[in-house]
C-alpha cells in the first residue's frame, strides 16, 4: 500500500491533483479557526472548554460537520451543512416537481441547472442558519450554563449582527467553492472530502477526552478499548457498505444492418445500504427540532419538561426507540424515491434486456421491488444499530457521550468517502500502470 502511495506521487499529473487537494484542505482547516468579527474569542474559548467537559451540545451534529468551527463561531462556522441540506432538499423536490424531474433527464445541461439551484438554496439556507446562530450566541443559549455565555457577542448592535451573518454566509459560499475546486482539479468528490476532513479533525480530541475521563489505569484501558471497538466498527461498515445483491440481466442479440448488437450478460448492483448515510442525517435533524423548541421557548410547562427529560440528553429509551424507528423509516423512504424499479424495467425492455426467468415489463419491476425491499430491511437495521453506538458508549464509558468518535454518522461518512476516494486513485493508477492502488 505504501508503494502504491509512492507510485501515485511519482505520476506527475496525479501528484499535482493530490497536492492541490491537500492545499485546499489546509485552507479549509485554516478558515475553521478564524473567528467572526464581533465575537469575543476569550469568552468563546472559555465556554467551549466547559462544553467539551459537559459533552451535551445541542448543536452536536452541525458542529461535527463543521469540524468544531460552529461552537467556536468562526468564518466557516456553518461548514458544509447548508450545502448538504440544499442537496437533499433538491433531491427530494426532483421527485415531486415535474420541471426538476425533466431537468434531471436532460443530461449534463439539466444537471448543471440543478447544481445552480442548489447553490442559490445553499446561500439562502446559510443566511437563515447564520442568523439563527448569531441570535443564539447573542442570547447566551449557545452555551447554556456557561458564566460568560451572554458575553460572547459584546456589541449587540444591528450593524454587528449583519456583518456576522454576511461573514458566515460568505464563508459557506467559500467552502462550497473550495469543494467544487477539489472536484474539478483534485481527487475525489470535493464536498465529501471536506466533510471527511471536518469529522476526522475531531477524532484526536474526542479520543483524548475519553482517555482523560477514564478511570481504569488513568484512562488507558478505556482509550485502548475504544480504539479496538473502532477497528471492529470500521471493518463492519466496510463489509456492509461493499455488500450488494447482483441481479443478473441478459441482453438479446439484435441484427441492425450487417452488425450484431447485444447478446451480453451483466447485472444490476443493488447495495444492502442503498440509502447511504442520509436516513441517519434526516432522523438526527428531526429529533433536534423538539429540543430546539424547548430551548428557545424557555417554558416550564409540563410538555417542555417532558421533552427535556426524554429527548434532550439522548440516552432515554423513548429517544433511542424513536431514533431507531425514524432511521428505518427514512431508509425505506429514501430508497423508494432514489431507485425507481418501473423506470429501470422500462429501460431494460427498451434495449432488449431481461432478467432470466422473469418476463420483461411489469413482472420485472415487481421482482426488483421485491428484492429491494428484502435487502433494505437488513440495511436499515444496520444503519440504526451503527447510529446508536454513541448512545451505548455513553452507558459503557461515562464521559464518552457525544465525543465517542466511532459511531453514527461520523463512521459511515468517513468509511464511505475513504472507499470512494481510494477507488478513484486506483482507477487513475490503472490507466497508467494497469496495477491497482490495493492489490
mmCIF file of N, CA and C in Angstrom, residues 324-399:
data_model
loop_
_atom_site.group_PDB
_atom_site.id
_atom_site.type_symbol
_atom_site.label_atom_id
_atom_site.label_comp_id
_atom_site.label_asym_id
_atom_site.label_seq_id
_atom_site.Cartn_x
_atom_site.Cartn_y
_atom_site.Cartn_z
ATOM 1 N N UNK A 324 -34.232 5.067 16.370
ATOM 2 C CA UNK A 324 -34.075 3.832 15.602
ATOM 3 C C UNK A 324 -35.196 3.679 14.574
ATOM 4 N N UNK A 325 -36.445 3.913 14.991
ATOM 5 C CA UNK A 325 -37.586 3.751 14.081
ATOM 6 C C UNK A 325 -37.550 4.793 12.959
ATOM 7 N N UNK A 326 -37.122 6.018 13.276
ATOM 8 C CA UNK A 326 -37.020 7.056 12.241
ATOM 9 C C UNK A 326 -35.977 6.685 11.192
ATOM 10 N N UNK A 327 -34.855 6.114 11.634
ATOM 11 C CA UNK A 327 -33.807 5.709 10.685
ATOM 12 C C UNK A 327 -34.325 4.617 9.747
ATOM 13 N N UNK A 328 -35.024 3.631 10.315
ATOM 14 C CA UNK A 328 -35.584 2.552 9.490
ATOM 15 C C UNK A 328 -36.596 3.120 8.489
ATOM 16 N N UNK A 329 -37.461 4.028 8.969
ATOM 17 C CA UNK A 329 -38.477 4.628 8.089
ATOM 18 C C UNK A 329 -37.819 5.419 6.953
ATOM 19 N N UNK A 330 -36.847 6.279 7.282
ATOM 20 C CA UNK A 330 -36.210 7.112 6.261
ATOM 21 C C UNK A 330 -35.364 6.280 5.291
ATOM 22 N N UNK A 331 -34.839 5.137 5.765
ATOM 23 C CA UNK A 331 -34.085 4.256 4.858
ATOM 24 C C UNK A 331 -35.008 3.747 3.747
ATOM 25 N N UNK A 332 -36.205 3.263 4.120
ATOM 26 C CA UNK A 332 -37.163 2.787 3.122
ATOM 27 C C UNK A 332 -37.671 3.944 2.257
ATOM 28 N N UNK A 333 -37.905 5.096 2.902
ATOM 29 C CA UNK A 333 -38.429 6.263 2.178
ATOM 30 C C UNK A 333 -37.431 6.734 1.119
ATOM 31 N N UNK A 334 -36.152 6.843 1.499
ATOM 32 C CA UNK A 334 -35.159 7.363 0.560
ATOM 33 C C UNK A 334 -34.889 6.373 -0.573
ATOM 34 N N UNK A 335 -34.863 5.073 -0.249
ATOM 35 C CA UNK A 335 -34.676 4.054 -1.301
ATOM 36 C C UNK A 335 -35.836 4.112 -2.296
ATOM 37 N N UNK A 336 -37.048 4.351 -1.768
ATOM 38 C CA UNK A 336 -38.232 4.399 -2.636
ATOM 39 C C UNK A 336 -38.176 5.567 -3.620
ATOM 40 N N UNK A 337 -37.595 6.713 -3.192
ATOM 41 C CA UNK A 337 -37.570 7.870 -4.094
ATOM 42 C C UNK A 337 -36.297 7.918 -4.942
ATOM 43 N N UNK A 338 -35.249 7.189 -4.545
ATOM 44 C CA UNK A 338 -33.994 7.259 -5.299
ATOM 45 C C UNK A 338 -33.847 6.140 -6.325
ATOM 46 N N UNK A 339 -34.572 5.030 -6.137
ATOM 47 C CA UNK A 339 -34.487 3.906 -7.077
ATOM 48 C C UNK A 339 -35.891 3.580 -7.551
ATOM 49 N N UNK A 340 -36.140 3.749 -8.848
ATOM 50 C CA UNK A 340 -37.464 3.517 -9.415
ATOM 51 C C UNK A 340 -37.450 2.211 -10.217
ATOM 52 N N UNK A 341 -37.993 1.113 -9.659
ATOM 53 C CA UNK A 341 -37.973 -0.183 -10.374
ATOM 54 C C UNK A 341 -38.686 -0.133 -11.718
ATOM 55 N N UNK A 342 -39.781 0.649 -11.809
ATOM 56 C CA UNK A 342 -40.527 0.720 -13.068
ATOM 57 C C UNK A 342 -39.689 1.379 -14.169
ATOM 58 N N UNK A 343 -38.952 2.425 -13.803
ATOM 59 C CA UNK A 343 -38.100 3.095 -14.783
ATOM 60 C C UNK A 343 -36.976 2.179 -15.258
ATOM 61 N N UNK A 344 -36.360 1.442 -14.300
ATOM 62 C CA UNK A 344 -35.296 0.501 -14.655
ATOM 63 C C UNK A 344 -35.843 -0.600 -15.561
ATOM 64 N N UNK A 345 -37.033 -1.113 -15.234
ATOM 65 C CA UNK A 345 -37.647 -2.175 -16.048
ATOM 66 C C UNK A 345 -37.962 -1.676 -17.460
ATOM 67 N N UNK A 346 -38.458 -0.427 -17.575
ATOM 68 C CA UNK A 346 -38.759 0.138 -18.894
ATOM 69 C C UNK A 346 -37.496 0.304 -19.731
ATOM 70 N N UNK A 347 -36.418 0.776 -19.097
ATOM 71 C CA UNK A 347 -35.153 0.939 -19.837
ATOM 72 C C UNK A 347 -34.604 -0.402 -20.312
ATOM 73 N N UNK A 348 -34.715 -1.426 -19.452
ATOM 74 C CA UNK A 348 -34.257 -2.758 -19.849
ATOM 75 C C UNK A 348 -35.068 -3.274 -21.030
ATOM 76 N N UNK A 349 -36.384 -3.064 -20.969
ATOM 77 C CA UNK A 349 -37.260 -3.535 -22.046
ATOM 78 C C UNK A 349 -36.953 -2.809 -23.353
ATOM 79 N N UNK A 350 -36.655 -1.503 -23.260
ATOM 80 C CA UNK A 350 -36.371 -0.692 -24.430
ATOM 81 C C UNK A 350 -35.131 -1.188 -25.175
ATOM 82 N N UNK A 351 -34.126 -1.639 -24.408
ATOM 83 C CA UNK A 351 -32.860 -2.077 -25.021
ATOM 84 C C UNK A 351 -32.743 -3.598 -25.121
ATOM 85 N N UNK A 352 -33.860 -4.293 -24.949
ATOM 86 C CA UNK A 352 -33.863 -5.737 -25.145
ATOM 87 C C UNK A 352 -33.262 -6.520 -23.996
ATOM 88 N N UNK A 353 -33.285 -5.968 -22.790
ATOM 89 C CA UNK A 353 -32.740 -6.663 -21.631
ATOM 90 C C UNK A 353 -33.828 -7.349 -20.820
ATOM 91 N N UNK A 354 -33.466 -8.443 -20.163
ATOM 92 C CA UNK A 354 -34.431 -9.161 -19.315
ATOM 93 C C UNK A 354 -33.675 -9.917 -18.233
ATOM 94 N N UNK A 355 -34.358 -10.135 -17.110
ATOM 95 C CA UNK A 355 -33.811 -10.958 -16.026
ATOM 96 C C UNK A 355 -34.194 -12.404 -16.314
ATOM 97 N N UNK A 356 -33.219 -13.314 -16.342
ATOM 98 C CA UNK A 356 -33.537 -14.721 -16.652
ATOM 99 C C UNK A 356 -34.641 -15.260 -15.749
ATOM 100 N N UNK A 357 -35.681 -15.814 -16.375
ATOM 101 C CA UNK A 357 -36.795 -16.394 -15.620
ATOM 102 C C UNK A 357 -37.891 -15.400 -15.287
ATOM 103 N N UNK A 358 -37.692 -14.096 -15.603
ATOM 104 C CA UNK A 358 -38.692 -13.061 -15.309
ATOM 105 C C UNK A 358 -39.074 -12.374 -16.620
ATOM 106 N N UNK A 359 -40.368 -12.230 -16.843
ATOM 107 C CA UNK A 359 -40.826 -11.577 -18.080
ATOM 108 C C UNK A 359 -40.519 -10.087 -18.025
ATOM 109 N N UNK A 360 -40.276 -9.475 -19.188
ATOM 110 C CA UNK A 360 -39.962 -8.045 -19.255
ATOM 111 C C UNK A 360 -41.206 -7.220 -18.934
ATOM 112 N N UNK A 361 -40.968 -5.964 -18.493
ATOM 113 C CA UNK A 361 -42.076 -5.058 -18.196
ATOM 114 C C UNK A 361 -42.479 -5.091 -16.732
ATOM 115 N N UNK A 362 -43.783 -5.186 -16.470
ATOM 116 C CA UNK A 362 -44.298 -5.107 -15.110
ATOM 117 C C UNK A 362 -43.770 -6.219 -14.189
ATOM 118 N N UNK A 363 -43.692 -7.501 -14.650
ATOM 119 C CA UNK A 363 -43.131 -8.538 -13.757
ATOM 120 C C UNK A 363 -41.694 -8.222 -13.323
ATOM 121 N N UNK A 364 -40.895 -7.621 -14.206
ATOM 122 C CA UNK A 364 -39.519 -7.253 -13.848
ATOM 123 C C UNK A 364 -39.520 -6.177 -12.766
ATOM 124 N N UNK A 365 -40.396 -5.154 -12.907
ATOM 125 C CA UNK A 365 -40.490 -4.092 -11.895
ATOM 126 C C UNK A 365 -40.915 -4.662 -10.541
ATOM 127 N N UNK A 366 -41.878 -5.588 -10.543
ATOM 128 C CA UNK A 366 -42.337 -6.200 -9.285
ATOM 129 C C UNK A 366 -41.220 -7.029 -8.649
ATOM 130 N N UNK A 367 -40.459 -7.733 -9.482
ATOM 131 C CA UNK A 367 -39.357 -8.544 -8.953
ATOM 132 C C UNK A 367 -38.271 -7.654 -8.332
ATOM 133 N N UNK A 368 -37.928 -6.546 -9.013
ATOM 134 C CA UNK A 368 -36.917 -5.624 -8.478
ATOM 135 C C UNK A 368 -37.384 -4.995 -7.160
ATOM 136 N N UNK A 369 -38.676 -4.625 -7.092
ATOM 137 C CA UNK A 369 -39.228 -4.072 -5.846
ATOM 138 C C UNK A 369 -39.149 -5.084 -4.715
ATOM 139 N N UNK A 370 -39.451 -6.336 -5.024
ATOM 140 C CA UNK A 370 -39.400 -7.406 -4.019
ATOM 141 C C UNK A 370 -37.976 -7.590 -3.487
ATOM 142 N N UNK A 371 -37.000 -7.648 -4.406
ATOM 143 C CA UNK A 371 -35.603 -7.820 -3.996
ATOM 144 C C UNK A 371 -35.122 -6.616 -3.188
ATOM 145 N N UNK A 372 -35.490 -5.410 -3.648
ATOM 146 C CA UNK A 372 -35.050 -4.189 -2.981
ATOM 147 C C UNK A 372 -35.607 -4.095 -1.560
ATOM 148 N N UNK A 373 -36.872 -4.460 -1.384
ATOM 149 C CA UNK A 373 -37.470 -4.425 -0.042
ATOM 150 C C UNK A 373 -36.781 -5.418 0.887
ATOM 151 N N UNK A 374 -36.438 -6.589 0.363
ATOM 152 C CA UNK A 374 -35.810 -7.619 1.212
ATOM 153 C C UNK A 374 -34.406 -7.206 1.664
ATOM 154 N N UNK A 375 -33.626 -6.558 0.772
ATOM 155 C CA UNK A 375 -32.269 -6.196 1.186
ATOM 156 C C UNK A 375 -32.245 -4.857 1.929
ATOM 157 N N UNK A 376 -33.326 -4.051 1.827
ATOM 158 C CA UNK A 376 -33.371 -2.784 2.576
ATOM 159 C C UNK A 376 -33.595 -3.041 4.061
ATOM 160 N N UNK A 377 -34.269 -4.127 4.412
ATOM 161 C CA UNK A 377 -34.504 -4.431 5.832
ATOM 162 C C UNK A 377 -33.187 -4.591 6.596
ATOM 163 N N UNK A 378 -32.284 -5.487 6.185
ATOM 164 C CA UNK A 378 -31.006 -5.569 6.919
ATOM 165 C C UNK A 378 -30.194 -4.283 6.832
ATOM 166 N N UNK A 379 -30.282 -3.562 5.691
ATOM 167 C CA UNK A 379 -29.559 -2.302 5.564
ATOM 168 C C UNK A 379 -30.040 -1.246 6.543
ATOM 169 N N UNK A 380 -31.370 -1.142 6.705
ATOM 170 C CA UNK A 380 -31.921 -0.145 7.630
ATOM 171 C C UNK A 380 -31.634 -0.511 9.082
ATOM 172 N N UNK A 381 -31.724 -1.807 9.418
ATOM 173 C CA UNK A 381 -31.413 -2.229 10.793
ATOM 174 C C UNK A 381 -29.941 -1.993 11.108
ATOM 175 N N UNK A 382 -29.072 -2.232 10.121
ATOM 176 C CA UNK A 382 -27.640 -1.968 10.302
ATOM 177 C C UNK A 382 -27.384 -0.485 10.557
ATOM 178 N N UNK A 383 -28.049 0.397 9.780
ATOM 179 C CA UNK A 383 -27.898 1.838 9.979
ATOM 180 C C UNK A 383 -28.343 2.247 11.383
ATOM 181 N N UNK A 384 -29.486 1.707 11.825
ATOM 182 C CA UNK A 384 -29.989 2.040 13.162
ATOM 183 C C UNK A 384 -29.038 1.621 14.262
ATOM 184 N N UNK A 385 -28.462 0.410 14.140
ATOM 185 C CA UNK A 385 -27.540 -0.080 15.172
ATOM 186 C C UNK A 385 -26.243 0.733 15.187
ATOM 187 N N UNK A 386 -25.717 1.053 14.003
ATOM 188 C CA UNK A 386 -24.487 1.855 13.932
ATOM 189 C C UNK A 386 -24.706 3.234 14.548
ATOM 190 N N UNK A 387 -25.876 3.825 14.264
ATOM 191 C CA UNK A 387 -26.169 5.168 14.768
ATOM 192 C C UNK A 387 -26.325 5.186 16.281
ATOM 193 N N UNK A 388 -26.692 4.052 16.885
ATOM 194 C CA UNK A 388 -26.898 4.005 18.336
ATOM 195 C C UNK A 388 -25.618 3.697 19.104
ATOM 196 N N UNK A 389 -24.515 3.481 18.391
ATOM 197 C CA UNK A 389 -23.250 3.176 19.079
ATOM 198 C C UNK A 389 -22.836 4.270 20.067
ATOM 199 N N UNK A 390 -22.919 5.595 19.709
ATOM 200 C CA UNK A 390 -22.553 6.610 20.702
ATOM 201 C C UNK A 390 -23.390 6.546 21.973
ATOM 202 N N UNK A 391 -24.700 6.217 21.818
ATOM 203 C CA UNK A 391 -25.569 6.116 22.990
ATOM 204 C C UNK A 391 -25.153 4.946 23.866
ATOM 205 N N UNK A 392 -24.797 3.812 23.223
ATOM 206 C CA UNK A 392 -24.335 2.655 24.001
ATOM 207 C C UNK A 392 -22.980 2.950 24.644
ATOM 208 N N UNK A 393 -22.165 3.757 23.950
ATOM 209 C CA UNK A 393 -20.872 4.145 24.524
ATOM 210 C C UNK A 393 -21.060 5.005 25.755
ATOM 211 N N UNK A 394 -22.148 5.794 25.787
ATOM 212 C CA UNK A 394 -22.423 6.624 26.951
ATOM 213 C C UNK A 394 -22.641 5.767 28.186
ATOM 214 N N UNK A 395 -23.333 4.620 27.975
ATOM 215 C CA UNK A 395 -23.571 3.731 29.106
ATOM 216 C C UNK A 395 -22.297 2.997 29.521
ATOM 217 N N UNK A 396 -21.434 2.644 28.538
ATOM 218 C CA UNK A 396 -20.231 1.880 28.841
ATOM 219 C C UNK A 396 -19.058 2.720 29.289
ATOM 220 N N UNK A 397 -18.929 3.937 28.707
ATOM 221 C CA UNK A 397 -17.812 4.826 29.042
ATOM 222 C C UNK A 397 -18.408 6.139 29.522
ATOM 223 N N UNK A 398 -18.346 6.372 30.780
ATOM 224 C CA UNK A 398 -19.014 7.506 31.425
ATOM 225 C C UNK A 398 -18.935 8.806 30.681
ATOM 226 N N UNK A 399 -17.766 9.243 30.255
ATOM 227 C CA UNK A 399 -17.635 10.568 29.666
ATOM 228 C C UNK A 399 -17.644 10.584 28.161
#
